[in-house]
Every structure is written in structure tokens, then in C-alpha cells.
Amino acid sequence: MRLIVINYTPNQTAPFGTFSRVLDVPVTPVACMAHDGPVRTALYQKHLEAGATMVDFHGFELPIQYSSIRSEHLACREHAGLFDVSHMGLFTFEGTGVREWLSSVSTQNLSKFAPGRCGYTHFLDNDGRIIDDMIFAVETDYRIHGVPNASMVEVMLNWLNPLLPDDASIRIKDRSRGTSILALQGPSAPSIASIVFGKDGYPGRFKCRNIPMNALGIEGWIQGTGYTGEAGVEIFVDDGDAPSLWSALLEAGRDFGIVPVGLGARDTLRLEKGYLLSGQDFLWPGLNEPLSEDLPENFLSRGTLESNVPFGLSPDHDFIGRADMEERATQNVRWTGLRCISRGPSPRLGHQVHSSENDDSLIGYITSGAPSPSLGIGIGMAYLDDPEPGQVVYIQTSPRKRVAAEIVRPPFL
């Protein structure tokens, strides 16, 4: 099941009414699911205590919302939000020459990142198509951490292991099991992190370090990254420490307006910042997963240049798939933002985009779309032929309705 509607009541006079949103990712309600169903994170009980609506997300039982997607979204933009993202993976790459090796198999030149710094990269196949994207953190010249997407841990291990040097000088440790990941995001997140972990508790934007000594006695890894575009941190700890840390962060953030946030608002927050979603804005054909019936075959098979994400690519080094990535980009199809400027349903996955209000002038398809809680309008991301910022296009949001939208370069905020 690809679409789940949470608390939807139509209201023509308000941008949202009691509408939370349609989440365009594979999720399944699990309120009555048996215990041997999806994997429960170490924070499962905390979610139930907070009144979360739980869903099956890539085989993990996670909260889609606690109160409403809109209120959680706005709280994170204005104050702070706390997320359980323990479904994400954790790799540690170790060994002599690990920077050079990772640079050769990814679109980012890691030699540019000093210890204590984080970055973003893509991994391409031999045909220049994105397999997965990853945030990485450089601990030392010989030790780098990476966070693969939820459903891609085994896929990435199967791709990367055969590419390791024959002399075993570099190793990949999969630390996904047994590790919980808490994301603290929002303008007040640095202050809250400093209360819990001390004056060095916030490492800084896209910086990283071991968790400093603290009153909780918790050890682990902390980095100034996240999927919301706000200031914040992602915290990696042993499963056994996750519940007490969750409680401590919520208590420390009480006066700052912190709220727990589910998958629904996580998706709208990342969309407002124009961040790619693995499996929805790009999909590696090697997975043999079916596309939405509204998209042409292999439509989401894309290279880095097509995805139009400049901070994930260092053009000054060679890497697997580079030549084919560049060849694919000559077709002038680019992933870009669409900001609705007329009334009507919000963009959704699979909606056609036309250059004309009435003619058969198809130029692309929506991959991500939703009403923006921050802006009160519909926004979307789409692969389009020759997109030009400021150009007005028309989204086929229903069989009889096209909504006018302006092409913009994300982020929307």
C-alpha cells in the first residue's frame, strides 16, 4: 500500500481544515498487528505512551503522528521536534585509505572533509543511476560513519562489499542493529542538546563528535545533521540508552515547546526544503520494485545531475558511474520545485505536469507533493524537461483540473 490518509475531513474554506495529509510512501496501519510483525524500535513503548498512531514503514513499526501532522510540523519549524529514526542504518567504514576508497565509489570527494565534519553523497551504479544517498561523518582519517536509508542497508552492503580492496585494508561494519537514532530538530534544538549533554552538546551544523560526558552517563555519537533543514542533531546510542535519552530530551525541551514528531511531518518538513526521498524521488531499478502505476517505466531511475542536488556532488574527482551520469544529464531533465499559484488539490505522486493549461503538452511528473503547513499552499517536486525558474506550468491534479504552478529552485522556505 503506497498511500495512507490520516484524519482527513474536506474543508473548502481553509487550506487544511482537519486535513493532516496523504503520505506518499509505503506504509501500512498496524494497530491490530501481531507482535511478530514489523520490527519495534527501542522507543516503541514511549510512542504508545505519547498516543502515537503507529504504522508499518519499511518493516519497522513507527509513529506517523502523535497529535496531527500539521501541528507537529509547525512545532518543529518554530520550536523543536523529537523524532525516532532508528529505522535508518549505520555503517562504519574503517582502514587506511578509507577517504580515497569512499570517494572512488561515491559522488562526493571526501578528502575535502576534515575530521569532525559531515557531508552528503550519492552512490551510483555502473550506468550512472542513483542506488542510494547517504549522510556521512568523518571521525578520523581512518574512520567514517555513514547512514543508509531504511530499506537499503542490505542492498548497500551487497553493492559495496565486492568493491572493497582485495588486501582487506578497509572494512565496513554494519552497526544498524542495536543502535537507536534520535533526531532533535528545530530552532531550539541546540539549546536543548546543550542542557542534556553540556556546553559542548551541540557540535554545530554539519559537524560531529562523540557524545560528551553527561549526567545520564550515555555514550554514543552526535552530529549536526537532520532531514528538516532546521538546526538540530542526530544522536546515535545503544538501544538500551534510547528510552532514558528520549525522556531527558523531552523534559529538557519542555519550556522550549518541544513535541514528539512522526513520519508524516518528517515528510512535509523535508519536502519544504527540497530534500530527496529514497524510493520516491529516485528508485534504483536494481531493486526490481514496482513504480506507481501513474509513472512511466523506469521514470525514477536517475543520476545525480538529473536530481539537481549540487551539494552531493564534487565534480573534481572520478567515481563509479560518472561518465554515464554525465551522459544521462544531456537529456536536460531535472528535478525541480513547483509552487502552486492557483486553487485546487495539492500535487501528488504521479500527477502529470504540462506546459499548457489545456493542450496535451506533457513535460514531466510529480514525485513528491503535499500542502505545505508553513506556507499554506500546495508544493511539489517533479522531473521536468528543461525547467526554467519562474516558468508557469500546470499540474493535472484531477481528470478535469489543472492547477497552475511556478517552477522554483528549492528550498521553498
Short mmCIF file of C-alpha atoms in Angstrom, two decimals:
data_model
loop_
_atom_site.label_atom_id
_atom_site.label_comp_id
_atom_site.label_asym_id
_atom_site.label_seq_id
_atom_site.Cartn_x
_atom_site.Cartn_y
_atom_site.Cartn_z
CA MET A 1 0.00 0.00 0.00
CA ARG A 2 1.51 3.35 -1.05
CA LEU A 3 -0.98 5.90 0.25
CA ILE A 4 -2.40 6.28 3.74
CA VAL A 5 -4.80 9.10 4.65
CA ILE A 6 -4.73 10.20 8.27
CA ASN A 7 -7.64 12.24 9.71
CA TYR A 8 -8.94 13.81 6.53
CA THR A 9 -12.08 15.97 6.57
CA PRO A 10 -12.66 18.12 3.45
CA ASN A 11 -12.92 21.85 4.09
CA GLN A 12 -13.13 24.19 1.13
CA THR A 13 -12.70 27.37 3.19
CA ALA A 14 -9.41 26.55 4.91
CA PRO A 15 -6.07 25.44 3.48
CA PHE A 16 -6.02 22.39 5.75
CA GLY A 17 -9.24 22.13 7.77
CA THR A 18 -8.75 18.93 9.73
CA PHE A 19 -6.60 17.51 6.94
CA SER A 20 -3.31 16.04 8.10
CA ARG A 21 -2.04 14.82 4.71
CA VAL A 22 -1.62 11.89 2.38
CA LEU A 23 1.79 10.30 2.86
CA ASP A 24 3.18 9.08 -0.48
CA VAL A 25 5.40 6.32 0.90
CA PRO A 26 4.80 2.63 1.53
CA VAL A 27 3.06 2.43 4.91
CA THR A 28 0.53 0.09 6.47
CA PRO A 29 -1.52 0.70 9.63
CA VAL A 30 -0.54 -1.79 12.33
CA ALA A 31 -2.89 -1.02 15.20
CA CYS A 32 -4.01 -4.68 15.31
CA MET A 33 -0.82 -6.27 14.00
CA ALA A 34 0.65 -9.15 15.95
CA HIS A 35 3.91 -8.78 17.84
CA ASP A 36 5.78 -10.88 15.26
CA GLY A 37 5.03 -8.25 12.59
CA PRO A 38 7.18 -5.16 11.94
CA VAL A 39 10.33 -4.50 13.98
CA ARG A 40 9.69 -2.43 17.07
CA THR A 41 12.36 0.11 17.95
CA ALA A 42 13.65 0.57 21.49
CA LEU A 43 11.30 3.58 21.77
CA TYR A 44 8.12 1.69 20.89
CA GLN A 45 6.65 1.96 24.40
CA LYS A 46 7.47 5.68 24.54
CA HIS A 47 5.48 6.20 21.36
CA LEU A 48 2.46 4.39 22.75
CA GLU A 49 2.61 6.41 25.97
CA ALA A 50 2.58 9.59 23.86
CA GLY A 51 -0.55 8.46 21.98
CA ALA A 52 1.14 7.81 18.63
CA THR A 53 -0.63 6.35 15.61
CA MET A 54 1.71 3.53 14.57
CA VAL A 55 2.31 2.28 11.01
CA ASP A 56 4.46 -0.27 9.23
CA PHE A 57 7.21 1.69 7.48
CA HIS A 58 9.69 -0.45 5.54
CA GLY A 59 9.22 -3.24 8.08
CA PHE A 60 9.51 -1.01 11.17
CA GLU A 61 6.64 -0.09 13.49
CA LEU A 62 6.92 3.68 13.74
CA PRO A 63 4.69 6.66 14.62
CA ILE A 64 3.14 8.52 11.72
CA GLN A 65 1.76 11.18 14.08
CA TYR A 66 1.05 11.88 17.75
CA SER A 67 -1.34 14.86 17.61
CA SER A 68 -1.55 16.00 13.98
CA ILE A 69 0.96 16.24 11.15
CA ARG A 70 0.37 19.96 10.77
CA SER A 71 0.86 20.86 14.45
CA GLU A 72 3.98 18.68 14.73
CA HIS A 73 5.39 20.22 11.55
CA LEU A 74 4.88 23.79 12.77
CA ALA A 75 6.25 23.00 16.23
CA CYS A 76 9.46 21.76 14.64
CA ARG A 77 9.75 24.84 12.42
CA GLU A 78 9.08 27.25 15.31
CA HIS A 79 10.42 25.44 18.38
CA ALA A 80 11.70 21.85 18.42
CA GLY A 81 10.69 18.33 17.45
CA LEU A 82 11.98 14.93 18.53
CA PHE A 83 11.97 12.02 16.05
CA ASP A 84 12.65 8.30 16.32
CA VAL A 85 14.62 7.48 13.16
CA SER A 86 16.03 4.18 14.39
CA HIS A 87 14.86 2.52 11.17
CA MET A 88 17.80 4.19 9.42
CA GLY A 89 21.02 2.21 9.16
CA LEU A 90 24.52 2.89 10.48
CA PHE A 91 27.75 1.87 8.77
CA THR A 92 31.27 2.48 9.99
CA PHE A 93 33.98 2.49 7.31
CA GLU A 94 37.48 1.90 8.70
CA GLY A 95 41.01 1.50 7.40
CA THR A 96 43.98 3.06 5.68
CA GLY A 97 42.88 4.96 2.60
CA VAL A 98 39.21 4.91 3.55
CA ARG A 99 38.69 8.50 2.33
CA GLU A 100 40.10 7.71 -1.11
CA TRP A 101 38.13 4.49 -1.39
CA LEU A 102 34.81 6.10 -0.42
CA SER A 103 35.49 8.94 -2.86
CA SER A 104 36.00 6.40 -5.67
CA VAL A 105 32.61 4.76 -5.07
CA SER A 106 30.53 7.90 -4.37
CA THR A 107 29.82 11.29 -5.90
CA GLN A 108 31.47 13.22 -3.05
CA ASN A 109 35.20 13.89 -2.68
CA LEU A 110 35.72 13.04 0.97
CA SER A 111 39.25 14.43 1.04
CA LYS A 112 37.61 17.86 1.32
CA PHE A 113 36.06 16.99 4.69
CA ALA A 114 38.24 17.32 7.78
CA PRO A 115 37.68 15.15 10.86
CA GLY A 116 34.65 16.44 12.73
CA ARG A 117 32.77 17.32 9.52
CA CYS A 118 29.73 15.76 7.82
CA GLY A 119 28.61 15.68 4.21
CA TYR A 120 26.10 14.23 1.74
CA THR A 121 26.74 11.87 -1.17
CA HIS A 122 25.18 9.55 -3.73
CA PHE A 123 26.27 6.05 -4.67
CA LEU A 124 25.80 5.30 -8.37
CA ASP A 125 25.78 2.02 -10.26
CA ASN A 126 27.90 1.41 -13.34
CA ASP A 127 25.22 3.02 -15.51
CA GLY A 128 25.22 6.28 -13.53
CA ARG A 129 21.93 5.65 -11.70
CA ILE A 130 21.49 6.51 -8.01
CA ILE A 131 21.40 3.42 -5.79
CA ASP A 132 21.13 5.34 -2.52
CA ASP A 133 22.08 8.61 -0.87
CA MET A 134 23.85 8.90 2.46
CA ILE A 135 24.93 11.38 5.11
CA PHE A 136 28.49 10.64 6.22
CA ALA A 137 30.52 11.86 9.20
CA VAL A 138 34.32 11.90 9.33
CA GLU A 139 35.52 10.87 12.79
CA THR A 140 39.22 10.47 11.88
CA ASP A 141 41.29 9.99 8.72
CA TYR A 142 40.73 6.25 9.17
CA ARG A 143 37.14 6.09 10.46
CA ILE A 144 33.99 7.42 8.75
CA HIS A 145 30.35 6.80 9.65
CA GLY A 146 27.50 6.63 7.14
CA VAL A 147 23.70 6.47 7.43
CA PRO A 148 21.99 4.46 4.66
CA ASN A 149 18.24 4.63 4.16
CA ALA A 150 15.87 2.32 6.00
CA SER A 151 15.28 -0.26 3.29
CA MET A 152 18.73 -0.02 1.71
CA VAL A 153 21.06 -1.41 4.38
CA GLU A 154 21.40 -4.88 2.87
CA VAL A 155 21.35 -3.51 -0.68
CA MET A 156 24.23 -1.13 0.05
CA LEU A 157 26.26 -3.82 1.82
CA ASN A 158 25.81 -6.10 -1.18
CA TRP A 159 26.92 -3.29 -3.51
CA LEU A 160 29.89 -2.01 -1.52
CA ASN A 161 31.46 -5.19 -0.15
CA PRO A 162 32.62 -6.51 -3.56
CA LEU A 163 34.24 -3.12 -4.20
CA LEU A 164 36.48 -3.27 -1.11
CA PRO A 165 40.25 -3.59 -1.69
CA ASP A 166 41.49 -7.17 -2.00
CA ASP A 167 44.07 -6.61 0.75
CA ALA A 168 41.34 -6.12 3.41
CA SER A 169 42.77 -2.70 4.27
CA ILE A 170 39.25 -1.27 4.52
CA ARG A 171 36.32 -2.76 6.43
CA ILE A 172 32.61 -1.99 6.64
CA LYS A 173 30.90 -2.58 9.97
CA ASP A 174 27.11 -2.71 9.87
CA ARG A 175 26.03 -1.27 13.23
CA SER A 176 22.35 -0.86 12.30
CA ARG A 177 21.08 -3.47 14.74
CA GLY A 178 21.38 -2.45 18.35
CA THR A 179 21.70 1.26 17.52
CA SER A 180 18.91 3.77 18.11
CA ILE A 181 18.88 7.11 16.30
CA LEU A 182 17.08 10.11 17.79
CA ALA A 183 16.75 13.29 15.73
CA LEU A 184 16.31 16.55 17.66
CA GLN A 185 15.39 19.30 15.21
CA GLY A 186 14.25 22.93 15.26
CA PRO A 187 15.45 26.41 16.28
CA SER A 188 15.59 25.41 19.97
CA ALA A 189 17.36 22.09 19.34
CA PRO A 190 20.91 23.40 20.03
CA SER A 191 19.82 24.78 23.41
CA ILE A 192 18.07 21.53 24.37
CA ALA A 193 21.08 19.43 23.32
CA SER A 194 23.32 21.65 25.45
CA ILE A 195 21.11 21.16 28.50
CA VAL A 196 21.23 17.37 28.19
CA PHE A 197 24.85 16.93 27.06
CA GLY A 198 26.54 20.05 28.48
CA LYS A 199 28.02 23.13 26.82
CA ASP A 200 29.61 21.02 24.06
CA GLY A 201 26.39 19.12 23.46
CA TYR A 202 25.68 20.83 20.14
CA PRO A 203 28.53 20.12 17.69
CA GLY A 204 27.41 22.73 15.13
CA ARG A 205 25.79 22.46 11.72
CA PHE A 206 27.21 19.51 9.76
CA LYS A 207 29.81 18.92 12.43
CA CYS A 208 30.15 15.76 14.52
CA ARG A 209 31.80 14.24 17.59
CA ASN A 210 31.48 11.62 20.28
CA ILE A 211 28.78 12.48 22.81
CA PRO A 212 30.49 14.46 25.60
CA MET A 213 30.39 13.23 29.19
CA ASN A 214 26.94 13.87 30.65
CA ALA A 215 24.81 13.35 33.74
CA LEU A 216 22.93 10.49 32.05
CA GLY A 217 26.13 8.52 31.57
CA ILE A 218 25.17 7.96 27.91
CA GLU A 219 27.85 7.35 25.30
CA GLY A 220 27.49 7.46 21.54
CA TRP A 221 27.82 9.67 18.51
CA ILE A 222 26.20 13.05 17.74
CA GLN A 223 26.16 15.05 14.53
CA GLY A 224 24.59 18.34 13.47
CA THR A 225 22.53 16.87 10.65
CA GLY A 226 18.87 16.13 10.02
CA TYR A 227 16.08 15.89 7.46
CA THR A 228 14.17 19.08 8.28
CA GLY A 229 16.52 21.88 7.20
CA GLU A 230 16.44 23.26 10.74
CA ALA A 231 19.25 23.41 13.24
CA GLY A 232 19.50 20.17 15.16
CA VAL A 233 21.29 16.92 15.81
CA GLU A 234 21.04 13.22 15.12
CA ILE A 235 22.09 11.14 18.12
CA PHE A 236 23.31 7.53 17.86
CA VAL A 237 23.16 5.47 21.06
CA ASP A 238 22.80 1.85 22.16
CA ASP A 239 19.20 0.65 22.19
CA GLY A 240 19.28 0.32 25.97
CA ASP A 241 20.00 4.03 26.41
CA ALA A 242 17.36 5.27 23.97
CA PRO A 243 14.29 5.43 26.28
CA SER A 244 16.04 7.43 29.02
CA LEU A 245 17.54 9.78 26.44
CA TRP A 246 14.14 10.28 24.78
CA SER A 247 12.62 11.23 28.14
CA ALA A 248 15.53 13.52 29.05
CA LEU A 249 15.31 15.42 25.76
CA LEU A 250 11.56 15.95 26.10
CA GLU A 251 11.96 17.10 29.70
CA ALA A 252 14.81 19.48 28.82
CA GLY A 253 12.76 20.89 25.95
CA ARG A 254 9.53 21.34 27.88
CA ASP A 255 9.95 25.11 28.24
CA PHE A 256 11.08 25.39 24.62
CA GLY A 257 7.87 23.92 23.17
CA ILE A 258 9.29 20.58 22.08
CA VAL A 259 6.94 17.88 20.78
CA PRO A 260 7.48 14.32 19.53
CA VAL A 261 7.13 14.19 15.74
CA GLY A 262 6.09 11.32 13.47
CA LEU A 263 6.80 10.23 9.92
CA GLY A 264 4.05 12.39 8.45
CA ALA A 265 5.58 15.70 9.50
CA ARG A 266 9.06 14.38 8.78
CA ASP A 267 7.95 14.07 5.16
CA THR A 268 6.38 17.53 4.87
CA LEU A 269 9.39 19.11 6.59
CA ARG A 270 11.86 17.53 4.15
CA LEU A 271 9.64 18.44 1.20
CA GLU A 272 9.63 22.14 2.11
CA LYS A 273 13.45 22.02 1.99
CA GLY A 274 13.55 20.12 -1.29
CA TYR A 275 15.29 17.01 0.04
CA LEU A 276 15.23 13.80 -1.99
CA LEU A 277 13.37 10.80 -0.60
CA SER A 278 14.92 7.46 -1.50
CA GLY A 279 12.41 5.19 -3.20
CA GLN A 280 10.13 8.04 -4.14
CA ASP A 281 12.20 10.76 -5.82
CA PHE A 282 14.68 8.23 -7.13
CA LEU A 283 14.44 4.45 -7.28
CA TRP A 284 17.27 2.15 -8.31
CA PRO A 285 15.98 -0.29 -10.95
CA GLY A 286 18.20 -3.00 -9.46
CA LEU A 287 15.65 -3.32 -6.65
CA ASN A 288 13.01 -4.58 -9.12
CA GLU A 289 10.33 -2.72 -7.16
CA PRO A 290 7.14 -1.63 -8.96
CA LEU A 291 6.58 2.06 -9.62
CA SER A 292 3.36 3.89 -9.03
CA GLU A 293 1.03 2.96 -11.88
CA ASP A 294 0.86 6.67 -12.74
CA LEU A 295 4.57 6.87 -13.66
CA PRO A 296 6.24 5.61 -16.85
CA GLU A 297 8.57 2.62 -16.57
CA ASN A 298 11.97 3.49 -15.02
CA PHE A 299 10.90 7.12 -14.58
CA LEU A 300 12.64 7.30 -11.18
CA SER A 301 15.90 5.81 -12.47
CA ARG A 302 18.01 8.96 -12.20
CA GLY A 303 21.59 10.20 -11.91
CA THR A 304 22.94 12.86 -9.58
CA LEU A 305 22.92 15.66 -12.17
CA GLU A 306 19.29 14.91 -13.00
CA SER A 307 18.42 15.12 -9.29
CA ASN A 308 19.74 18.71 -9.33
CA VAL A 309 21.29 18.46 -5.83
CA PRO A 310 24.63 20.32 -6.08
CA PHE A 311 25.80 19.76 -2.50
CA GLY A 312 26.01 15.99 -3.09
CA LEU A 313 28.46 16.14 -5.98
CA SER A 314 32.15 17.03 -6.22
CA PRO A 315 32.95 17.27 -9.94
CA ASP A 316 36.73 17.29 -9.32
CA HIS A 317 37.21 13.55 -8.87
CA ASP A 318 36.45 10.30 -10.64
CA PHE A 319 33.92 7.79 -9.29
CA ILE A 320 31.84 4.80 -10.32
CA GLY A 321 29.13 5.79 -12.80
CA ARG A 322 30.44 9.29 -13.50
CA ALA A 323 30.59 9.09 -17.31
CA ASP A 324 27.11 7.58 -17.61
CA MET A 325 25.73 10.11 -15.09
CA GLU A 326 27.03 12.92 -17.31
CA GLU A 327 25.61 11.28 -20.44
CA ARG A 328 22.19 10.91 -18.82
CA ALA A 329 22.21 14.62 -17.95
CA THR A 330 22.42 15.64 -21.62
CA GLN A 331 18.71 14.88 -21.89
CA ASN A 332 18.08 18.10 -19.87
CA VAL A 333 15.57 16.52 -17.49
CA ARG A 334 15.94 17.98 -13.99
CA TRP A 335 14.28 17.52 -10.59
CA THR A 336 12.83 20.88 -9.56
CA GLY A 337 10.29 22.54 -7.29
CA LEU A 338 6.73 23.59 -8.11
CA ARG A 339 4.86 26.19 -6.06
CA CYS A 340 1.12 26.27 -6.70
CA ILE A 341 -0.28 29.69 -7.61
CA SER A 342 -3.92 28.77 -8.22
CA ARG A 343 -6.51 27.00 -6.11
CA GLY A 344 -7.07 23.28 -6.32
CA PRO A 345 -5.88 19.93 -4.98
CA SER A 346 -2.24 19.74 -3.94
CA PRO A 347 0.35 17.94 -6.11
CA ARG A 348 0.71 14.22 -5.51
CA LEU A 349 2.98 11.42 -6.68
CA GLY A 350 2.26 10.57 -10.33
CA HIS A 351 0.43 13.79 -11.27
CA GLN A 352 1.28 14.89 -14.79
CA VAL A 353 2.85 18.31 -15.37
CA HIS A 354 2.00 20.22 -18.57
CA SER A 355 3.39 23.37 -20.15
CA SER A 356 -0.11 24.48 -21.20
CA GLU A 357 -3.39 24.83 -19.33
CA ASN A 358 -5.40 22.95 -21.93
CA ASP A 359 -3.20 21.27 -24.55
CA ASP A 360 -1.58 17.84 -24.50
CA SER A 361 1.81 19.26 -23.53
CA LEU A 362 3.26 16.75 -21.05
CA ILE A 363 6.69 17.76 -19.71
CA GLY A 364 7.04 15.58 -16.59
CA TYR A 365 5.58 14.03 -13.46
CA ILE A 366 5.32 14.87 -9.77
CA THR A 367 7.41 12.64 -7.49
CA SER A 368 6.68 14.33 -4.13
CA GLY A 369 3.87 16.71 -3.28
CA ALA A 370 1.72 17.95 -0.41
CA PRO A 371 0.11 21.01 1.13
CA SER A 372 2.87 22.97 2.85
CA PRO A 373 1.95 23.59 6.52
CA SER A 374 4.38 26.52 6.68
CA LEU A 375 3.20 28.26 3.52
CA GLY A 376 -0.44 27.22 3.34
CA ILE A 377 -0.17 26.29 -0.36
CA GLY A 378 0.48 23.17 -2.38
CA ILE A 379 4.09 22.40 -3.26
CA GLY A 380 5.72 19.60 -5.17
CA MET A 381 8.88 18.22 -6.72
CA ALA A 382 8.98 16.90 -10.28
CA TYR A 383 11.29 15.74 -13.04
CA LEU A 384 10.65 18.13 -15.92
CA ASP A 385 12.03 18.69 -19.41
CA ASP A 386 14.16 21.87 -19.48
CA PRO A 387 12.68 23.54 -16.37
CA GLU A 388 13.19 27.31 -16.11
CA PRO A 389 12.74 29.12 -12.76
CA GLY A 390 9.74 31.44 -12.95
CA GLN A 391 8.06 29.42 -15.71
CA VAL A 392 4.37 28.72 -15.11
CA VAL A 393 3.27 25.13 -15.66
CA TYR A 394 0.07 23.19 -14.98
CA ILE A 395 -0.33 20.14 -12.75
CA GLN A 396 -3.06 17.64 -13.65
CA THR A 397 -4.38 17.19 -10.10
CA SER A 398 -7.62 15.51 -11.26
CA PRO A 399 -9.09 14.34 -14.58
CA ARG A 400 -10.78 17.72 -15.08
CA LYS A 401 -8.50 20.08 -13.17
CA ARG A 402 -5.07 21.56 -13.83
CA VAL A 403 -3.51 23.72 -11.12
CA ALA A 404 -1.12 26.47 -12.14
CA ALA A 405 2.29 26.36 -10.51
CA GLU A 406 5.54 28.28 -10.74
CA ILE A 407 8.85 26.47 -11.21
CA VAL A 408 11.15 27.38 -8.32
CA ARG A 409 14.54 26.24 -7.10
CA PRO A 410 14.17 24.61 -3.65
CA PRO A 411 14.14 25.13 -0.77
CA PHE A 412 10.62 26.55 -0.64
CA LEU A 413 11.34 28.31 2.68
#
